[in-house]
mmCIF file of C-alpha atoms and ligand atoms in Angstrom:
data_model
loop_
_atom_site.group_PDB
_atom_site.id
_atom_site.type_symbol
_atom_site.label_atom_id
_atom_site.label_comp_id
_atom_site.label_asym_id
_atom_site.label_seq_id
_atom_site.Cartn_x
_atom_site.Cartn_y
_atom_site.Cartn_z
ATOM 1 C CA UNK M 61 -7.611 2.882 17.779
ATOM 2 C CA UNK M 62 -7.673 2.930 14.034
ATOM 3 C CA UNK M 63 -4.571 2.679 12.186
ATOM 4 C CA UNK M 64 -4.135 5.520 9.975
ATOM 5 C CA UNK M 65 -2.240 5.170 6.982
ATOM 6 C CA UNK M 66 1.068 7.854 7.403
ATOM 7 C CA UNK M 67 1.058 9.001 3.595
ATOM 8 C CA UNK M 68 -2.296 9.357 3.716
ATOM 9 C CA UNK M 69 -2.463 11.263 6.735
ATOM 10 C CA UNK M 70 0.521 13.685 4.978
ATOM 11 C CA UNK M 71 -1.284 14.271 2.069
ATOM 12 C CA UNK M 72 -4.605 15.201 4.345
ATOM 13 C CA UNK M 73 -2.903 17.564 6.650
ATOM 14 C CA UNK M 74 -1.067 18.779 3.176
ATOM 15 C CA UNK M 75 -4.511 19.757 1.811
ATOM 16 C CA UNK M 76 -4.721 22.688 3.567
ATOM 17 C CA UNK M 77 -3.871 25.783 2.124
ATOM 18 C CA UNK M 78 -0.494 27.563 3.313
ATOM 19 C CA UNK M 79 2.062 30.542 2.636
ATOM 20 C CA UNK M 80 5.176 29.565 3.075
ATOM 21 C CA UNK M 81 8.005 31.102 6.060
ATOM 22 C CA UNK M 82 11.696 30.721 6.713
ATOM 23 C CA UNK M 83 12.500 30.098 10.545
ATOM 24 C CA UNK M 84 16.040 31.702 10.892
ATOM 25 C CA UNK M 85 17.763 31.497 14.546
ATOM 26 C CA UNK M 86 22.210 31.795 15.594
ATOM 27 C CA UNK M 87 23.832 28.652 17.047
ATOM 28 C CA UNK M 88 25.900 29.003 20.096
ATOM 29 C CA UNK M 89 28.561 29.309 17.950
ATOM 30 C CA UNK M 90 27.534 32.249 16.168
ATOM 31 C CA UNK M 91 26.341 30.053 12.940
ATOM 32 C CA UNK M 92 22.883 31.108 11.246
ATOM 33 C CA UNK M 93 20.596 28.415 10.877
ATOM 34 C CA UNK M 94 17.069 28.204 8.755
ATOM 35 C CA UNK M 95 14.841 25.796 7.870
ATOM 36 C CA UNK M 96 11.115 26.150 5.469
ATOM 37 C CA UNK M 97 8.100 25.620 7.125
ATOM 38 C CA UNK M 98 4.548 26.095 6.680
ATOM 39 C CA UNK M 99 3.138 25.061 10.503
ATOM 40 C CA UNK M 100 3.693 29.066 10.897
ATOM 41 C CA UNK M 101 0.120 30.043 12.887
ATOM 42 C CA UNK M 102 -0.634 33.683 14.209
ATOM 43 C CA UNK M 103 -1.769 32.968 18.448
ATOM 44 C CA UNK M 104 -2.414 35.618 20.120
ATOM 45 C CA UNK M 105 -2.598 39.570 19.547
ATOM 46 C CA UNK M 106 -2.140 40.425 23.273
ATOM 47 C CA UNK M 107 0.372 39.360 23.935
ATOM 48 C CA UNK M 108 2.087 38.914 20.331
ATOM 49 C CA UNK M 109 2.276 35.373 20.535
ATOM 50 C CA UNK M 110 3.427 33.142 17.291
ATOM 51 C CA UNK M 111 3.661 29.841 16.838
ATOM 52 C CA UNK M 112 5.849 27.270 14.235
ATOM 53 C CA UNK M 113 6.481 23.307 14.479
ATOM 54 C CA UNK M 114 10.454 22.286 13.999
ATOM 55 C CA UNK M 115 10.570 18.615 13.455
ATOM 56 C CA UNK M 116 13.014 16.851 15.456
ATOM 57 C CA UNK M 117 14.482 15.504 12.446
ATOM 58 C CA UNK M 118 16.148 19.052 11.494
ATOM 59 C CA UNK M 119 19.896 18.729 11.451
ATOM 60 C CA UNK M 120 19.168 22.415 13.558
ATOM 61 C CA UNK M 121 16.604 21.293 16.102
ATOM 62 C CA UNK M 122 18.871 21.798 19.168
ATOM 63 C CA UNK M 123 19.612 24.747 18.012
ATOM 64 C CA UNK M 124 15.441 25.477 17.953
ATOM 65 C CA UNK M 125 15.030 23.594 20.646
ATOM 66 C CA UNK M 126 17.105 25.808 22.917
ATOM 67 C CA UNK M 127 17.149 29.244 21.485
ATOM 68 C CA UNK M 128 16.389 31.951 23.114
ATOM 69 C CA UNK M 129 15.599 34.087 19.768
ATOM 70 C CA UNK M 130 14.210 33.340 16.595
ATOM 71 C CA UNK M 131 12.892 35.177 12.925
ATOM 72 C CA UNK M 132 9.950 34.042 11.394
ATOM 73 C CA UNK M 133 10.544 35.504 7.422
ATOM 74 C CA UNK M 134 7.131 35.131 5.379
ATOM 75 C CA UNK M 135 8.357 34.026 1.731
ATOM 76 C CA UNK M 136 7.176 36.719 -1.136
ATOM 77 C CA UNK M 137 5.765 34.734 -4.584
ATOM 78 C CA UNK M 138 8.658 35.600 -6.043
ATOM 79 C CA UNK M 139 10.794 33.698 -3.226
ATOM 80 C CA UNK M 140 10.365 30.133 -3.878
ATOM 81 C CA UNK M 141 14.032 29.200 -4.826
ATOM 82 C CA UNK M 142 14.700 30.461 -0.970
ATOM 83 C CA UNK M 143 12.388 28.132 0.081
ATOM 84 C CA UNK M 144 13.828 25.292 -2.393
ATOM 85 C CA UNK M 145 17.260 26.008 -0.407
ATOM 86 C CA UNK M 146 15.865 25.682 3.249
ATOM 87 C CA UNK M 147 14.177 23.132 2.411
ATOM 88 C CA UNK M 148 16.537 20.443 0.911
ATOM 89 C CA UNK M 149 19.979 22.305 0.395
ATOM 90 C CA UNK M 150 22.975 20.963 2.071
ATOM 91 C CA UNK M 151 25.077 23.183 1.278
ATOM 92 C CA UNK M 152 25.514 26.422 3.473
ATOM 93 C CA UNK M 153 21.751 27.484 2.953
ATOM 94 C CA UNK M 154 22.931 31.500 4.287
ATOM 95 C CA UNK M 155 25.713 31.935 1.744
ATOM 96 C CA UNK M 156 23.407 31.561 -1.395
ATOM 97 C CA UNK M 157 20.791 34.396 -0.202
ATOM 98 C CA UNK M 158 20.841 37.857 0.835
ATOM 99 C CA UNK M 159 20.783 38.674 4.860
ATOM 100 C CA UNK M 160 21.456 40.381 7.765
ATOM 101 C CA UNK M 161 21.380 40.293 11.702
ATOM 102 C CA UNK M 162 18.923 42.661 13.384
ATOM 103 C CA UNK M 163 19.101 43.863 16.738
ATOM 104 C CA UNK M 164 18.352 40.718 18.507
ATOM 105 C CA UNK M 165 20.581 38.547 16.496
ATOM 106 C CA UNK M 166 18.273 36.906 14.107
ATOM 107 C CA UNK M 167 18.815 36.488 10.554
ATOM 108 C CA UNK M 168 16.451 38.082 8.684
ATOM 109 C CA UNK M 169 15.942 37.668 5.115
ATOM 110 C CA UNK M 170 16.069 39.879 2.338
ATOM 111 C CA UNK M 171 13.060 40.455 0.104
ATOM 112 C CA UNK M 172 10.662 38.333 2.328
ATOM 113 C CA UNK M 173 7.199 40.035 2.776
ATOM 114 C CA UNK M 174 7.095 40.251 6.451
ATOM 115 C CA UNK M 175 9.801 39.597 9.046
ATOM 116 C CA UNK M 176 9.459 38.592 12.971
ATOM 117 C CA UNK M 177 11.291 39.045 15.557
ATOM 118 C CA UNK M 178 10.801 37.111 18.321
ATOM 119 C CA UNK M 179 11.712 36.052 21.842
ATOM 120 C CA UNK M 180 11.538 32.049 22.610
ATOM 121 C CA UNK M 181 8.281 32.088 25.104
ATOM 122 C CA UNK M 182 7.713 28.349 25.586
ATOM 123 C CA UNK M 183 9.467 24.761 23.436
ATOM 124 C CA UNK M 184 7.108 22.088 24.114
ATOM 125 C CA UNK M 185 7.674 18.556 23.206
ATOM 126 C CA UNK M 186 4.875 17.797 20.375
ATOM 127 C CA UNK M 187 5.303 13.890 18.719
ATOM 128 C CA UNK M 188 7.765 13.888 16.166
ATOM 129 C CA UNK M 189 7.646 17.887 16.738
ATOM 130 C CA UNK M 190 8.096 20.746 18.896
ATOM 131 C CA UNK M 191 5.807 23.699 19.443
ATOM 132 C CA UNK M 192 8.320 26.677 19.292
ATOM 133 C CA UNK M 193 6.247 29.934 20.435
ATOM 134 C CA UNK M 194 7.395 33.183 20.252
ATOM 135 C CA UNK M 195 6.608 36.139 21.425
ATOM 136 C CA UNK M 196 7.217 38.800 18.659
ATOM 137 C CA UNK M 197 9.704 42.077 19.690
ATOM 138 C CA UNK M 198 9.448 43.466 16.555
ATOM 139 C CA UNK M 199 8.248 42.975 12.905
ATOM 140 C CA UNK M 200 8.055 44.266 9.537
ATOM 141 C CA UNK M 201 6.035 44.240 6.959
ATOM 142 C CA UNK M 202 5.420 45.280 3.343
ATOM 143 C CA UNK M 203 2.953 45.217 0.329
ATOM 144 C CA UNK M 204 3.125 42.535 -1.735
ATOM 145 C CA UNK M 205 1.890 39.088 -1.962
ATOM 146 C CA UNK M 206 2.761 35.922 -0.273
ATOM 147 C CA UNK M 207 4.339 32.467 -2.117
ATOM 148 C CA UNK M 208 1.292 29.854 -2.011
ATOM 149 C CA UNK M 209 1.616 25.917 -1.010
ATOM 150 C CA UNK M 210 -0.795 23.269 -1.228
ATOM 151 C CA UNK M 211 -0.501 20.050 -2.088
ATOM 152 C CA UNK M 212 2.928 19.614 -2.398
ATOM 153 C CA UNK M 213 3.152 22.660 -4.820
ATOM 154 C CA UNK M 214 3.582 26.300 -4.618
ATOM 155 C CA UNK M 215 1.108 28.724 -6.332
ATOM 156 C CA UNK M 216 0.997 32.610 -6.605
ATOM 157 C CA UNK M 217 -2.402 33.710 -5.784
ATOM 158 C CA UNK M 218 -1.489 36.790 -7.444
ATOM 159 C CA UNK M 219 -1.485 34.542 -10.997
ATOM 160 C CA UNK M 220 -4.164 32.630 -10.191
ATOM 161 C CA UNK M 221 -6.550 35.384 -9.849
ATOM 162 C CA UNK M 222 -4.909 37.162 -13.101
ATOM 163 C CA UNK M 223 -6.214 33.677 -14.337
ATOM 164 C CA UNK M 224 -9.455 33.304 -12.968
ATOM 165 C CA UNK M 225 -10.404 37.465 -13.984
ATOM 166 C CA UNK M 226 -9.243 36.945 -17.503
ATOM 167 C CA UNK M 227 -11.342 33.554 -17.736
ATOM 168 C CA UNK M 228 -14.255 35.632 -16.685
ATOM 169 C CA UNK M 229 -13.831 38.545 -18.672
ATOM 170 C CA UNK M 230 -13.114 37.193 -21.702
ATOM 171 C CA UNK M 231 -15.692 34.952 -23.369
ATOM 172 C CA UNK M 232 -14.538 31.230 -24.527
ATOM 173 C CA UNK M 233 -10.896 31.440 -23.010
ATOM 174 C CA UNK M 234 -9.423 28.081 -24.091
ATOM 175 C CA UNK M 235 -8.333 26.415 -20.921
ATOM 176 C CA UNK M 236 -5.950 22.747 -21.097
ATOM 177 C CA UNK M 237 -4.065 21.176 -18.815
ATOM 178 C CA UNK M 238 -0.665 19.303 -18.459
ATOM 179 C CA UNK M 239 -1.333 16.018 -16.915
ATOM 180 C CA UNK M 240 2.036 14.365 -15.952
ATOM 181 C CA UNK M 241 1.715 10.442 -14.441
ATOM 182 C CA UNK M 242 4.989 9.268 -13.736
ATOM 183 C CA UNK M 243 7.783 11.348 -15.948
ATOM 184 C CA UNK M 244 5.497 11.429 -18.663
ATOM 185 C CA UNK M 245 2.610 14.113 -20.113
ATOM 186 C CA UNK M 246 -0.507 13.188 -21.965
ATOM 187 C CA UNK M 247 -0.802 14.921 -25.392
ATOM 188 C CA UNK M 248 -3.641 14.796 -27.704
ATOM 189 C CA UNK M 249 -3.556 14.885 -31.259
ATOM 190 C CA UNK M 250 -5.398 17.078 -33.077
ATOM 191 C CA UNK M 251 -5.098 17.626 -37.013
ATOM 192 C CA UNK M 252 -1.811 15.197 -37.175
ATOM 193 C CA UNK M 253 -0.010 17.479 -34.427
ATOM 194 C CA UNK M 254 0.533 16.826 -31.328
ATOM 195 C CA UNK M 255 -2.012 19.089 -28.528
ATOM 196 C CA UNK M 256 -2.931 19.769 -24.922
ATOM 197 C CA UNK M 257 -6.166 17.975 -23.844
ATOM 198 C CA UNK M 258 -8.499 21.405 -23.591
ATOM 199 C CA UNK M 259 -11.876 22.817 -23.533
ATOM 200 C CA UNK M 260 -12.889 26.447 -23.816
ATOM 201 C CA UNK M 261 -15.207 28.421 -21.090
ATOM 202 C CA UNK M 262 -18.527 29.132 -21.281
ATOM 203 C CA UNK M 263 -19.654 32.339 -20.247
ATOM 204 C CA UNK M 264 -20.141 32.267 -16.473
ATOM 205 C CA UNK M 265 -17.514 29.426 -15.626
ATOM 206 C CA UNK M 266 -13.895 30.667 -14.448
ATOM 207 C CA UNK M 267 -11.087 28.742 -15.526
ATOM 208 C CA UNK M 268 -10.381 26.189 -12.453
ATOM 209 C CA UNK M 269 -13.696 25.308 -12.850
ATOM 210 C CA UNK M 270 -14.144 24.851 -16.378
ATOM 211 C CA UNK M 271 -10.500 22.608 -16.113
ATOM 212 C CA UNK M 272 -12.105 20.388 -13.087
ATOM 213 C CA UNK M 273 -15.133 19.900 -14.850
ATOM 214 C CA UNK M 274 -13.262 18.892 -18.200
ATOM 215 C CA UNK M 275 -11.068 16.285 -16.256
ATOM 216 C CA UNK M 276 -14.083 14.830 -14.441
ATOM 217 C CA UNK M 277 -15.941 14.368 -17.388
ATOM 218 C CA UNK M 278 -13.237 12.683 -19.448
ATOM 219 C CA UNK M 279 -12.803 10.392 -16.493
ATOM 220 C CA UNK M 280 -9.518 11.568 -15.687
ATOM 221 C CA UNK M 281 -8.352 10.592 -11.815
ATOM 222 C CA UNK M 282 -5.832 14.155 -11.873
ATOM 223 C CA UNK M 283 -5.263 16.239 -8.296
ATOM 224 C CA UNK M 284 -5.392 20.310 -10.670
ATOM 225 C CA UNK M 285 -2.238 22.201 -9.707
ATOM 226 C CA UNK M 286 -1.245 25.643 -10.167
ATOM 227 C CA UNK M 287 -1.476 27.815 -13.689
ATOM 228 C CA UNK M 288 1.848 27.470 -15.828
ATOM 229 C CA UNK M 289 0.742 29.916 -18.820
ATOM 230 C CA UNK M 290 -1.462 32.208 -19.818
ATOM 231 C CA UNK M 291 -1.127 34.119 -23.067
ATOM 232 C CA UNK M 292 -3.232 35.823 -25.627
ATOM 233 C CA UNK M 293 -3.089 34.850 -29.177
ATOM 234 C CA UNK M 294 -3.364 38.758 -30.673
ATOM 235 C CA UNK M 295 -3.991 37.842 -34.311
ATOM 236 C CA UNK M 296 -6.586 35.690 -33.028
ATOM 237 C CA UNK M 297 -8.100 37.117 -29.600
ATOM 238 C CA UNK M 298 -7.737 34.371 -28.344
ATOM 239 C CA UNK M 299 -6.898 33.880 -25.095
ATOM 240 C CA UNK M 300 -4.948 30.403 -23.593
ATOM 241 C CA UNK M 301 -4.613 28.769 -19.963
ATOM 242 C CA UNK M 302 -3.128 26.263 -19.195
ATOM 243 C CA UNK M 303 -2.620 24.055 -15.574
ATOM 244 C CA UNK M 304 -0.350 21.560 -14.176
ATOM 245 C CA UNK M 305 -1.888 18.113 -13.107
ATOM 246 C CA UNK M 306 -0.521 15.489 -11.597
ATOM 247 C CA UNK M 307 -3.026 12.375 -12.634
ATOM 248 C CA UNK M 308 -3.095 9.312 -10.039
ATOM 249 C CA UNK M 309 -3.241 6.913 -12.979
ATOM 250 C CA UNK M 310 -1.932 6.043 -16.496
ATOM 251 C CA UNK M 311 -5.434 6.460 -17.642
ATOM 252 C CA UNK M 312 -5.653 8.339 -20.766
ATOM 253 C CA UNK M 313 -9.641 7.828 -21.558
ATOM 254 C CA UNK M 314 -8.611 8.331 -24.939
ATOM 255 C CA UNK M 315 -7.614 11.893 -24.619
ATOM 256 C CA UNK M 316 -4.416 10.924 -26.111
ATOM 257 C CA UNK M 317 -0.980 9.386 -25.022
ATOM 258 C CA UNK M 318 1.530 9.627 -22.557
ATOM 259 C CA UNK M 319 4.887 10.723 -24.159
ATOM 260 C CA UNK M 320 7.885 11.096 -21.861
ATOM 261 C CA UNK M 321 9.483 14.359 -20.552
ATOM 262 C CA UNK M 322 13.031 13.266 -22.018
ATOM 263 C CA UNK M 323 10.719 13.620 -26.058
ATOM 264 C CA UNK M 324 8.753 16.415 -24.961
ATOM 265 C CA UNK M 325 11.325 18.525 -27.142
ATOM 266 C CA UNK M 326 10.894 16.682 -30.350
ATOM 267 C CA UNK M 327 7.099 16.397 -30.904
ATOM 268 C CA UNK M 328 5.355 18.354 -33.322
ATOM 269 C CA UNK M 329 3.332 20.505 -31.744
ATOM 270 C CA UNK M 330 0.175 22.315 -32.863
ATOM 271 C CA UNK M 331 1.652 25.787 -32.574
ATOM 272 C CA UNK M 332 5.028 26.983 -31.662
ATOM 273 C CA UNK M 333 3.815 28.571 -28.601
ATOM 274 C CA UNK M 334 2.364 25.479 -27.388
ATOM 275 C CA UNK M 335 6.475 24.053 -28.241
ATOM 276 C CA UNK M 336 7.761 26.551 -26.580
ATOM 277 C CA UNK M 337 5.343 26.140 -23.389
ATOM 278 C CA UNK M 338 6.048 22.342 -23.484
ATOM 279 C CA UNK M 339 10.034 22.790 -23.765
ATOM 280 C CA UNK M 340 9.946 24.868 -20.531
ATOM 281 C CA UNK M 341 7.635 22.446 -18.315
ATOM 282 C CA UNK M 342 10.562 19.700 -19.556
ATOM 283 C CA UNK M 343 13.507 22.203 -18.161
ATOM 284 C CA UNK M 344 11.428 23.100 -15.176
ATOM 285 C CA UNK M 345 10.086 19.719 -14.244
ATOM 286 C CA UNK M 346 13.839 18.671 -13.961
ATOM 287 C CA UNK M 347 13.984 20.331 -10.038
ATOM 288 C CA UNK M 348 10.388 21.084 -9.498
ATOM 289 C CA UNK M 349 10.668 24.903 -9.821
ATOM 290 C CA UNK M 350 7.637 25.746 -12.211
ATOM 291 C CA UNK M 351 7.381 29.705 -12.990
ATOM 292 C CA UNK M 352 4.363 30.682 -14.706
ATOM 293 C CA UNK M 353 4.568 32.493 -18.274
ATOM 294 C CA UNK M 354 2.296 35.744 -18.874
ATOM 295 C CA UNK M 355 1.695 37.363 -22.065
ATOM 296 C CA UNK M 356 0.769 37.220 -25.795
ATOM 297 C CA UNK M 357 2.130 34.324 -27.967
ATOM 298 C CA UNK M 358 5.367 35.596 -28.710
ATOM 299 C CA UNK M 359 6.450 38.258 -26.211
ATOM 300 C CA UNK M 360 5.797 37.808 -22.297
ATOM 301 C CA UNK M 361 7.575 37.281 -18.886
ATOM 302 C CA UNK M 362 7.608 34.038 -16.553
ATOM 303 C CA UNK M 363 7.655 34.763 -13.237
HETATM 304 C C1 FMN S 638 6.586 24.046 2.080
HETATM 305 C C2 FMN S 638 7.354 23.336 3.161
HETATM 306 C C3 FMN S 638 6.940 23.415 4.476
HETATM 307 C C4 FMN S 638 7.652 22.793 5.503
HETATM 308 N N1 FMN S 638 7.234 22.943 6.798
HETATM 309 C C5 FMN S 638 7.970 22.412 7.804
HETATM 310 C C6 FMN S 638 7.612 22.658 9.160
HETATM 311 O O1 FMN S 638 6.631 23.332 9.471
HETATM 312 N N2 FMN S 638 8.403 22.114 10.139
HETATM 313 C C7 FMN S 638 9.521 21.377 9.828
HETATM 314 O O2 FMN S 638 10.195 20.942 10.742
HETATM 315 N N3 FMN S 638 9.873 21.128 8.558
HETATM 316 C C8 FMN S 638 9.139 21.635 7.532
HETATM 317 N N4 FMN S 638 9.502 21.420 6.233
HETATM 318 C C9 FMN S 638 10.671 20.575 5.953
HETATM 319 C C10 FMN S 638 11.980 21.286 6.278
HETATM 320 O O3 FMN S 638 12.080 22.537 5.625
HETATM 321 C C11 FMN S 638 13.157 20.413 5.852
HETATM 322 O O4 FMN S 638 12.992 19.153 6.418
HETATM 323 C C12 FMN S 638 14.435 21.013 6.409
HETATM 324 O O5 FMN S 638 14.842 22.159 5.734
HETATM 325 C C13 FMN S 638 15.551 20.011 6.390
HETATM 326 O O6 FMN S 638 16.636 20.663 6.974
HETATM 327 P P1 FMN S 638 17.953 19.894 7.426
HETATM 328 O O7 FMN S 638 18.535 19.332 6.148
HETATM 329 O O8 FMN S 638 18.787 20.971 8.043
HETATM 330 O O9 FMN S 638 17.535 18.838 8.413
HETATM 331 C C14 FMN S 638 8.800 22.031 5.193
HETATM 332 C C15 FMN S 638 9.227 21.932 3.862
HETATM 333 C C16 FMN S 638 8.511 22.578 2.851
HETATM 334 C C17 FMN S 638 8.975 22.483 1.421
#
C-alpha cells in the first residue's frame, strides 16, 4: 500500500469545508466535560441519528467512550473564543462560559446556534477514533449563522458574502491581501510608504476571485484565508478589502518585503487606516483569534 504522508493527509481531510460544534457530556462524577470538533455529520432523519468522531487522545474519551448522554452545541460566528477554549484550554473549560444542564443532564451551551440532545446509540472503535452516534431526544435551534472552518482557520460566511456583494456592487473595489510566511507580512512600498500588495476589481469579478487571480499572477505560492477588513473610504468612495494569506514560501516576486510582526507597529504606512488595520492583525496574530473590521475609514465595528 502507498505510504501516505500524515501532514499531508491532515491538511487534505482539513480542506473540506466545516462549521464548527462543542460535544458536551457529565463524568460519573458529576463533572462536565467538552471538547471542539468539526467530524459533526447529520445520519439519519428517521430515526434522528447523529454522528461525531472523539479522538482517543482526549483527556475525556472514557468519559465519551462510555456515556450514555451527550450535547452536540453548533458554534454561532460570533462563538469562536468557545471554540479556542475546548479546543486547547487546560484550565476548567466550563467555568469560563455560560451553561446549563437540561433535562437529560447534558451541558448545553449558551448562545450556540443549535443544541442536541442526544442518547448514546452505538461507540464504535474507528483508528485513532471513535464513532460516537447519537440518537437526538431533543434539539433547539435558532436564526443566525454558523462559525466557519477550513483550513485551519475560521471564517464567517456571513462576512464573506458582505464581501463578495459589496465587490460586486461596487465598481473597482480595491482588494489586497496580508501574506504572512513565518512571523512576518509582506508590504509593498508605494510612494515612499509602506502598502498592502493590491489590485482593484473589474466589473464582473468578486473579490476572492480578483485576490486569487492577483496572487497567481504575481507568482505568489499563498493558501487565501478569510476577510480581515472591509471599509469604505467616504471622502473618496472608495471601497477596501482586504484577506489573510498564509504564503508557503519567502517568495516576495518583488511585491515588496517581508517585515516582522514584532515592527508591524512602527512602519509608515500609506494611510492611517491601513496603520490601524496592520496594528490589529499584530495584536490578533499573537493567539490566532482574527475578528474582521466593518465600516468606513474611521468609524466601524470588528466582529
Ligand atoms: C475546529 C476544530 C475541530 C476539531 N475536531 C475534532 C474532532 O472532530 N474530534 C476530536 O477528537 N478532536 C477535534 N478537535 C481537537 C480537540 O478539540 C482537542 O484535541 C481537544 O479539545 C483537546 O482536549 P483535551 O485537552 O481535553 O484532550 C478539533 C479542534 C478544532 C480546533
Amino acid at each position: 500500500m502507498k505510504q501516505l504522508d500524515p501532514k499531508s493527509l491532515r491538511n487534505a481531510f482539513g480542506s473540506y469545508m466545516t462549521g464548527v460544534t462543542v460535544i458536551t457530556a457529565m463524568s460519573n462524577d458529576g463533572k462536565p466535560v467538552g471538547f471542539t470538533a468539526n467530524s459533526f455529520t447529520s445520519v439519519s432523519l428517521d430515526p434522528p441519528l447523529l454522528l461525531v468522531c472523539p479522538a482517543k487522545s482526549l483527556s475525556s474519551f472514557d468519559v465519551f467512550a462510555n456515556c450514555k448522554h451527550f450535547a452536540v452545541n453548533i458554534l454561532s460566528e460570533d462563538q469562536q473564543n468557545i471554540s479556542n477554549i475546548f479546543a486547547g484550554s487546560k484550565d476548567d473549560r466550563f467555568s469560563q462560559i455560560e451553561w446549563h444542564k437540561d433535562e437529560y443532564g447534558n451541558p448545553i451551551i449558551k448562545g450556540a446556534l443549535t443544541h442536541f440532545s442526544c442518547k448514546t446509540d452505538r461507540n464504535l472503535d474507528a483508528g485513532d477514533h471513535h464513532l460516537l452516534v447519537g440518537e437526538v431526544l431533543d434539539f433547539s435551534s435558532r436564526e443566525g449563522h454558523g462559525l466557519g472552518y477550513a483550513s485551519g482557520g475560521y471564517f464567517s460566511l456571513a462576512l464573506e458574502r458582505e464581501a463578495a456583494e459589496i465587490s460586486t456592487q461596487e465598481k473597482h473595489v480595491n482588494v489586497g491581501v496580508i501574506i504572512e510566511h513565518n512571523g512576518k507580512v509582506l508590504l509593498s512600498q508605494k510612494d515612499g510608504k509602506e502598502t498592502l500588495p493590491s489590485t482593484t476589481t473589474d466589473d464582473n469579478t468578486n473579490a476572492v476571485s480578483t485576490i486569487q487571480q492577483f496572487l497567481a499572477d504575481n507568482g505568489i505560492d499563498a493558501q487565501l484565508g478569510a476577510v480581515f477588513s472591509i471599509y469604505e473610504n467616504t471622502k473618496t468612495n472608495t471601497n477596501y478589502i482586504f484577506y489573510r494569506a498564509i504564503a508557503n514560501s519567502s517568495e516576495t516576486k518583488g511585491l515588496g518585503e517581508y517585515v516582522s510582526i514584532f515592527d508591524i507597529a512602527e512602519q509608515d504606512f500609506a494611510t492611517p487606516a491601513m496603520h490601524s488595520m496592520m496594528t490589529r492583525y499584530a495584536t490578533e496574530s499573537e493567539n490566532g483569534l482574527y475578528g474582521v473590521y466593518v465600516g468606513q475609514e474611521e468609524q466601524g465595528h470588528v466582529h
